[in-house]
Amino acid sequence: MAIKKQYLKSKPICKVTFSIEAEEANKVAVVGCFNEWNSKKAPLKKLKNGTFKTTVDLEKDKSYEFRYIVDGEFVNDVTADAYAWNDYAGAENGVITV
């Protein structure tokens, strides 16, 4: 798992690349408060090496909760900036700060 942040000089945007190794998985998405927790808005594409990857534009100077959905199961990113408890899910969400 990895998170890469690329800040734009021309806009208050950070391009965040989410990637997760899931060679056996069929479908992976990243969901969070930045996309209304909708798995259809941020599907990850499977690369030849078995890694799934996508890039999302996020507004700078904010924090966002997120998780991956790997074949229907929620998974946290071990490289998240922090974690926040979610009573609704009964589990922690990853947090990314940009």
Short mmCIF file of N, CA and C in Angstrom, two decimals:
data_model
loop_
_atom_site.label_atom_id
_atom_site.label_comp_id
_atom_site.label_asym_id
_atom_site.label_seq_id
_atom_site.Cartn_x
_atom_site.Cartn_y
_atom_site.Cartn_z
N MET A 1 0.83 -1.17 0.00
CA MET A 1 0.00 0.00 0.00
C MET A 1 0.88 1.23 0.00
N ALA A 2 0.40 2.23 -0.68
CA ALA A 2 1.18 3.46 -0.74
C ALA A 2 0.27 4.63 -1.08
N ILE A 3 0.66 5.77 -0.57
CA ILE A 3 -0.03 7.02 -0.89
C ILE A 3 1.04 8.01 -1.33
N LYS A 4 0.84 8.59 -2.51
CA LYS A 4 1.79 9.58 -3.03
C LYS A 4 1.05 10.90 -3.21
N LYS A 5 1.64 11.98 -2.71
CA LYS A 5 1.03 13.30 -2.80
C LYS A 5 1.85 14.19 -3.73
N GLN A 6 1.16 14.83 -4.67
CA GLN A 6 1.83 15.76 -5.59
C GLN A 6 1.04 17.08 -5.56
N TYR A 7 1.67 18.10 -4.98
CA TYR A 7 1.00 19.40 -4.86
C TYR A 7 1.18 20.21 -6.14
N LEU A 8 0.10 20.84 -6.58
CA LEU A 8 0.15 21.69 -7.77
C LEU A 8 0.50 23.11 -7.36
N LYS A 9 1.36 23.76 -8.13
CA LYS A 9 1.73 25.15 -7.84
C LYS A 9 0.67 26.12 -8.34
N SER A 10 -0.06 25.74 -9.37
CA SER A 10 -1.01 26.64 -10.01
C SER A 10 -2.39 26.64 -9.36
N LYS A 11 -2.72 25.61 -8.55
CA LYS A 11 -4.04 25.49 -7.94
C LYS A 11 -3.88 24.97 -6.51
N PRO A 12 -4.88 25.23 -5.65
CA PRO A 12 -4.82 24.70 -4.28
C PRO A 12 -5.28 23.23 -4.23
N ILE A 13 -4.65 22.43 -5.06
CA ILE A 13 -5.02 21.02 -5.23
C ILE A 13 -3.79 20.14 -4.98
N CYS A 14 -4.06 18.96 -4.43
CA CYS A 14 -3.03 17.94 -4.30
C CYS A 14 -3.51 16.70 -5.05
N LYS A 15 -2.70 16.21 -5.96
CA LYS A 15 -3.00 14.97 -6.67
C LYS A 15 -2.51 13.83 -5.78
N VAL A 16 -3.45 13.03 -5.30
CA VAL A 16 -3.11 11.93 -4.40
C VAL A 16 -3.28 10.62 -5.15
N THR A 17 -2.19 9.86 -5.22
CA THR A 17 -2.23 8.56 -5.86
C THR A 17 -2.33 7.49 -4.78
N PHE A 18 -3.41 6.72 -4.86
CA PHE A 18 -3.63 5.60 -3.95
C PHE A 18 -3.25 4.32 -4.68
N SER A 19 -2.48 3.47 -4.02
CA SER A 19 -2.16 2.18 -4.63
C SER A 19 -2.14 1.10 -3.55
N ILE A 20 -2.55 -0.08 -3.95
CA ILE A 20 -2.62 -1.22 -3.03
C ILE A 20 -2.28 -2.49 -3.80
N GLU A 21 -1.46 -3.32 -3.18
CA GLU A 21 -1.13 -4.61 -3.78
C GLU A 21 -2.24 -5.59 -3.46
N ALA A 22 -2.90 -6.08 -4.48
CA ALA A 22 -4.01 -7.02 -4.30
C ALA A 22 -4.08 -7.91 -5.53
N GLU A 23 -3.02 -8.67 -5.73
CA GLU A 23 -2.87 -9.47 -6.95
C GLU A 23 -4.04 -10.40 -7.22
N GLU A 24 -4.61 -10.96 -6.16
CA GLU A 24 -5.72 -11.92 -6.33
C GLU A 24 -7.08 -11.24 -6.43
N ALA A 25 -7.15 -9.94 -6.17
CA ALA A 25 -8.44 -9.23 -6.17
C ALA A 25 -8.96 -9.01 -7.58
N ASN A 26 -10.27 -8.92 -7.68
CA ASN A 26 -10.92 -8.61 -8.95
C ASN A 26 -11.32 -7.16 -9.06
N LYS A 27 -11.71 -6.55 -7.92
CA LYS A 27 -12.23 -5.19 -7.94
C LYS A 27 -11.77 -4.44 -6.69
N VAL A 28 -11.19 -3.25 -6.89
CA VAL A 28 -10.72 -2.43 -5.78
C VAL A 28 -11.16 -0.99 -6.04
N ALA A 29 -11.59 -0.32 -4.96
CA ALA A 29 -11.97 1.09 -5.04
C ALA A 29 -11.46 1.78 -3.78
N VAL A 30 -11.29 3.09 -3.87
CA VAL A 30 -11.00 3.89 -2.68
C VAL A 30 -12.22 4.76 -2.43
N VAL A 31 -12.70 4.74 -1.19
CA VAL A 31 -13.88 5.52 -0.82
C VAL A 31 -13.53 6.41 0.36
N GLY A 32 -14.20 7.54 0.43
CA GLY A 32 -13.93 8.45 1.54
C GLY A 32 -14.87 9.63 1.50
N CYS A 33 -14.63 10.56 2.43
CA CYS A 33 -15.49 11.74 2.49
C CYS A 33 -15.31 12.61 1.25
N PHE A 34 -14.24 12.41 0.48
CA PHE A 34 -14.01 13.19 -0.74
C PHE A 34 -14.87 12.72 -1.91
N ASN A 35 -15.49 11.53 -1.81
CA ASN A 35 -16.35 11.05 -2.89
C ASN A 35 -17.66 10.44 -2.37
N GLU A 36 -18.12 10.95 -1.21
CA GLU A 36 -19.36 10.49 -0.59
C GLU A 36 -19.36 8.98 -0.32
N TRP A 37 -18.20 8.40 -0.12
CA TRP A 37 -18.05 6.96 0.18
C TRP A 37 -18.66 6.10 -0.93
N ASN A 38 -18.58 6.59 -2.16
CA ASN A 38 -19.17 5.90 -3.31
C ASN A 38 -18.07 5.17 -4.09
N SER A 39 -18.12 3.85 -4.09
CA SER A 39 -17.07 3.05 -4.74
C SER A 39 -17.04 3.22 -6.25
N LYS A 40 -18.12 3.69 -6.84
CA LYS A 40 -18.15 3.88 -8.29
C LYS A 40 -17.41 5.13 -8.73
N LYS A 41 -17.14 6.04 -7.78
CA LYS A 41 -16.49 7.31 -8.13
C LYS A 41 -14.97 7.22 -8.15
N ALA A 42 -14.38 6.19 -7.57
CA ALA A 42 -12.91 6.09 -7.55
C ALA A 42 -12.43 4.65 -7.63
N PRO A 43 -12.78 3.96 -8.73
CA PRO A 43 -12.25 2.60 -8.89
C PRO A 43 -10.75 2.65 -9.17
N LEU A 44 -10.05 1.64 -8.72
CA LEU A 44 -8.62 1.55 -9.00
C LEU A 44 -8.42 0.63 -10.21
N LYS A 45 -7.43 0.96 -11.01
CA LYS A 45 -7.12 0.13 -12.18
C LYS A 45 -6.03 -0.86 -11.82
N LYS A 46 -6.21 -2.10 -12.28
CA LYS A 46 -5.23 -3.14 -12.00
C LYS A 46 -4.08 -3.06 -12.99
N LEU A 47 -2.86 -2.99 -12.46
CA LEU A 47 -1.66 -2.97 -13.29
C LEU A 47 -1.17 -4.40 -13.48
N LYS A 48 -0.25 -4.58 -14.42
CA LYS A 48 0.26 -5.91 -14.74
C LYS A 48 0.94 -6.59 -13.55
N ASN A 49 1.52 -5.80 -12.64
CA ASN A 49 2.22 -6.38 -11.49
C ASN A 49 1.28 -6.75 -10.34
N GLY A 50 -0.05 -6.58 -10.52
CA GLY A 50 -1.02 -6.94 -9.50
C GLY A 50 -1.39 -5.81 -8.57
N THR A 51 -0.78 -4.65 -8.75
CA THR A 51 -1.10 -3.48 -7.93
C THR A 51 -2.29 -2.75 -8.55
N PHE A 52 -3.18 -2.26 -7.70
CA PHE A 52 -4.29 -1.43 -8.13
C PHE A 52 -3.94 0.01 -7.82
N LYS A 53 -4.30 0.95 -8.73
CA LYS A 53 -3.86 2.33 -8.58
C LYS A 53 -4.88 3.31 -9.16
N THR A 54 -5.00 4.48 -8.50
CA THR A 54 -5.81 5.58 -9.03
C THR A 54 -5.29 6.89 -8.45
N THR A 55 -5.61 7.99 -9.11
CA THR A 55 -5.23 9.32 -8.62
C THR A 55 -6.49 10.16 -8.45
N VAL A 56 -6.55 10.85 -7.31
CA VAL A 56 -7.70 11.69 -6.96
C VAL A 56 -7.20 13.09 -6.66
N ASP A 57 -7.90 14.12 -7.16
CA ASP A 57 -7.57 15.51 -6.85
C ASP A 57 -8.27 15.90 -5.56
N LEU A 58 -7.49 16.33 -4.55
CA LEU A 58 -8.05 16.74 -3.27
C LEU A 58 -7.64 18.18 -2.97
N GLU A 59 -8.57 18.91 -2.36
CA GLU A 59 -8.29 20.29 -1.98
C GLU A 59 -7.27 20.32 -0.86
N LYS A 60 -6.28 21.24 -0.99
CA LYS A 60 -5.21 21.36 0.00
C LYS A 60 -5.72 21.87 1.34
N ASP A 61 -4.89 21.67 2.36
CA ASP A 61 -5.14 22.16 3.72
C ASP A 61 -6.38 21.55 4.35
N LYS A 62 -6.64 20.29 4.03
CA LYS A 62 -7.77 19.56 4.61
C LYS A 62 -7.34 18.14 4.94
N SER A 63 -8.14 17.49 5.78
CA SER A 63 -7.96 16.07 6.08
C SER A 63 -9.17 15.31 5.58
N TYR A 64 -8.94 14.09 5.12
CA TYR A 64 -10.00 13.27 4.55
C TYR A 64 -9.92 11.86 5.13
N GLU A 65 -11.07 11.32 5.53
CA GLU A 65 -11.13 9.92 5.94
C GLU A 65 -11.36 9.07 4.71
N PHE A 66 -10.76 7.87 4.70
CA PHE A 66 -10.90 6.99 3.53
C PHE A 66 -10.62 5.54 3.92
N ARG A 67 -11.04 4.65 3.03
CA ARG A 67 -10.72 3.21 3.13
C ARG A 67 -10.74 2.65 1.72
N TYR A 68 -10.10 1.50 1.56
CA TYR A 68 -10.20 0.75 0.30
C TYR A 68 -11.33 -0.27 0.44
N ILE A 69 -11.94 -0.61 -0.67
CA ILE A 69 -12.85 -1.75 -0.73
C ILE A 69 -12.23 -2.74 -1.69
N VAL A 70 -11.81 -3.88 -1.17
CA VAL A 70 -11.17 -4.92 -1.97
C VAL A 70 -12.13 -6.11 -2.03
N ASP A 71 -12.70 -6.34 -3.21
CA ASP A 71 -13.68 -7.41 -3.41
C ASP A 71 -14.75 -7.41 -2.31
N GLY A 72 -15.25 -6.22 -2.00
CA GLY A 72 -16.35 -6.08 -1.05
C GLY A 72 -15.94 -5.94 0.41
N GLU A 73 -14.66 -6.09 0.72
CA GLU A 73 -14.18 -5.99 2.10
C GLU A 73 -13.44 -4.67 2.31
N PHE A 74 -13.74 -3.98 3.42
CA PHE A 74 -13.06 -2.73 3.74
C PHE A 74 -11.65 -3.02 4.26
N VAL A 75 -10.68 -2.24 3.77
CA VAL A 75 -9.27 -2.39 4.16
C VAL A 75 -8.69 -1.01 4.40
N ASN A 76 -7.94 -0.86 5.48
CA ASN A 76 -7.25 0.40 5.75
C ASN A 76 -5.87 0.39 5.13
N ASP A 77 -5.35 1.56 4.84
CA ASP A 77 -4.00 1.72 4.31
C ASP A 77 -3.04 1.91 5.48
N VAL A 78 -2.03 1.05 5.56
CA VAL A 78 -1.07 1.15 6.67
C VAL A 78 -0.20 2.40 6.56
N THR A 79 -0.20 3.05 5.40
CA THR A 79 0.60 4.26 5.22
C THR A 79 -0.23 5.54 5.39
N ALA A 80 -1.45 5.41 5.92
CA ALA A 80 -2.30 6.59 6.17
C ALA A 80 -1.60 7.52 7.15
N ASP A 81 -1.91 8.81 7.06
CA ASP A 81 -1.30 9.80 7.95
C ASP A 81 -1.77 9.60 9.40
N ALA A 82 -2.99 9.12 9.57
CA ALA A 82 -3.56 8.89 10.90
C ALA A 82 -4.77 7.97 10.73
N TYR A 83 -5.44 7.68 11.85
CA TYR A 83 -6.66 6.88 11.84
C TYR A 83 -7.70 7.57 12.70
N ALA A 84 -8.97 7.42 12.32
CA ALA A 84 -10.07 8.03 13.08
C ALA A 84 -11.16 6.97 13.28
N TRP A 85 -11.64 6.86 14.51
CA TRP A 85 -12.70 5.90 14.80
C TRP A 85 -14.00 6.34 14.16
N ASN A 86 -14.74 5.39 13.58
CA ASN A 86 -16.02 5.65 12.95
C ASN A 86 -17.06 4.79 13.65
N ASP A 87 -17.94 5.41 14.43
CA ASP A 87 -18.98 4.66 15.15
C ASP A 87 -19.93 3.93 14.20
N TYR A 88 -20.23 4.54 13.07
CA TYR A 88 -21.15 3.93 12.10
C TYR A 88 -20.61 2.59 11.60
N ALA A 89 -19.34 2.55 11.27
CA ALA A 89 -18.72 1.33 10.75
C ALA A 89 -18.23 0.41 11.87
N GLY A 90 -18.03 0.97 13.06
CA GLY A 90 -17.47 0.18 14.15
C GLY A 90 -16.03 -0.20 13.90
N ALA A 91 -15.31 0.69 13.21
CA ALA A 91 -13.92 0.44 12.86
C ALA A 91 -13.23 1.77 12.60
N GLU A 92 -11.92 1.71 12.44
CA GLU A 92 -11.17 2.92 12.12
C GLU A 92 -11.11 3.14 10.62
N ASN A 93 -11.10 4.42 10.25
CA ASN A 93 -10.85 4.83 8.88
C ASN A 93 -9.45 5.41 8.81
N GLY A 94 -8.80 5.27 7.65
CA GLY A 94 -7.55 5.96 7.44
C GLY A 94 -7.82 7.44 7.25
N VAL A 95 -6.84 8.26 7.58
CA VAL A 95 -6.94 9.71 7.39
C VAL A 95 -5.75 10.18 6.57
N ILE A 96 -6.02 10.99 5.56
CA ILE A 96 -4.95 11.60 4.77
C ILE A 96 -5.09 13.11 4.90
N THR A 97 -3.97 13.77 5.15
CA THR A 97 -3.94 15.22 5.28
C THR A 97 -3.11 15.80 4.15
N VAL A 98 -3.71 16.72 3.41
CA VAL A 98 -3.00 17.33 2.27
C VAL A 98 -2.93 18.83 2.41
#
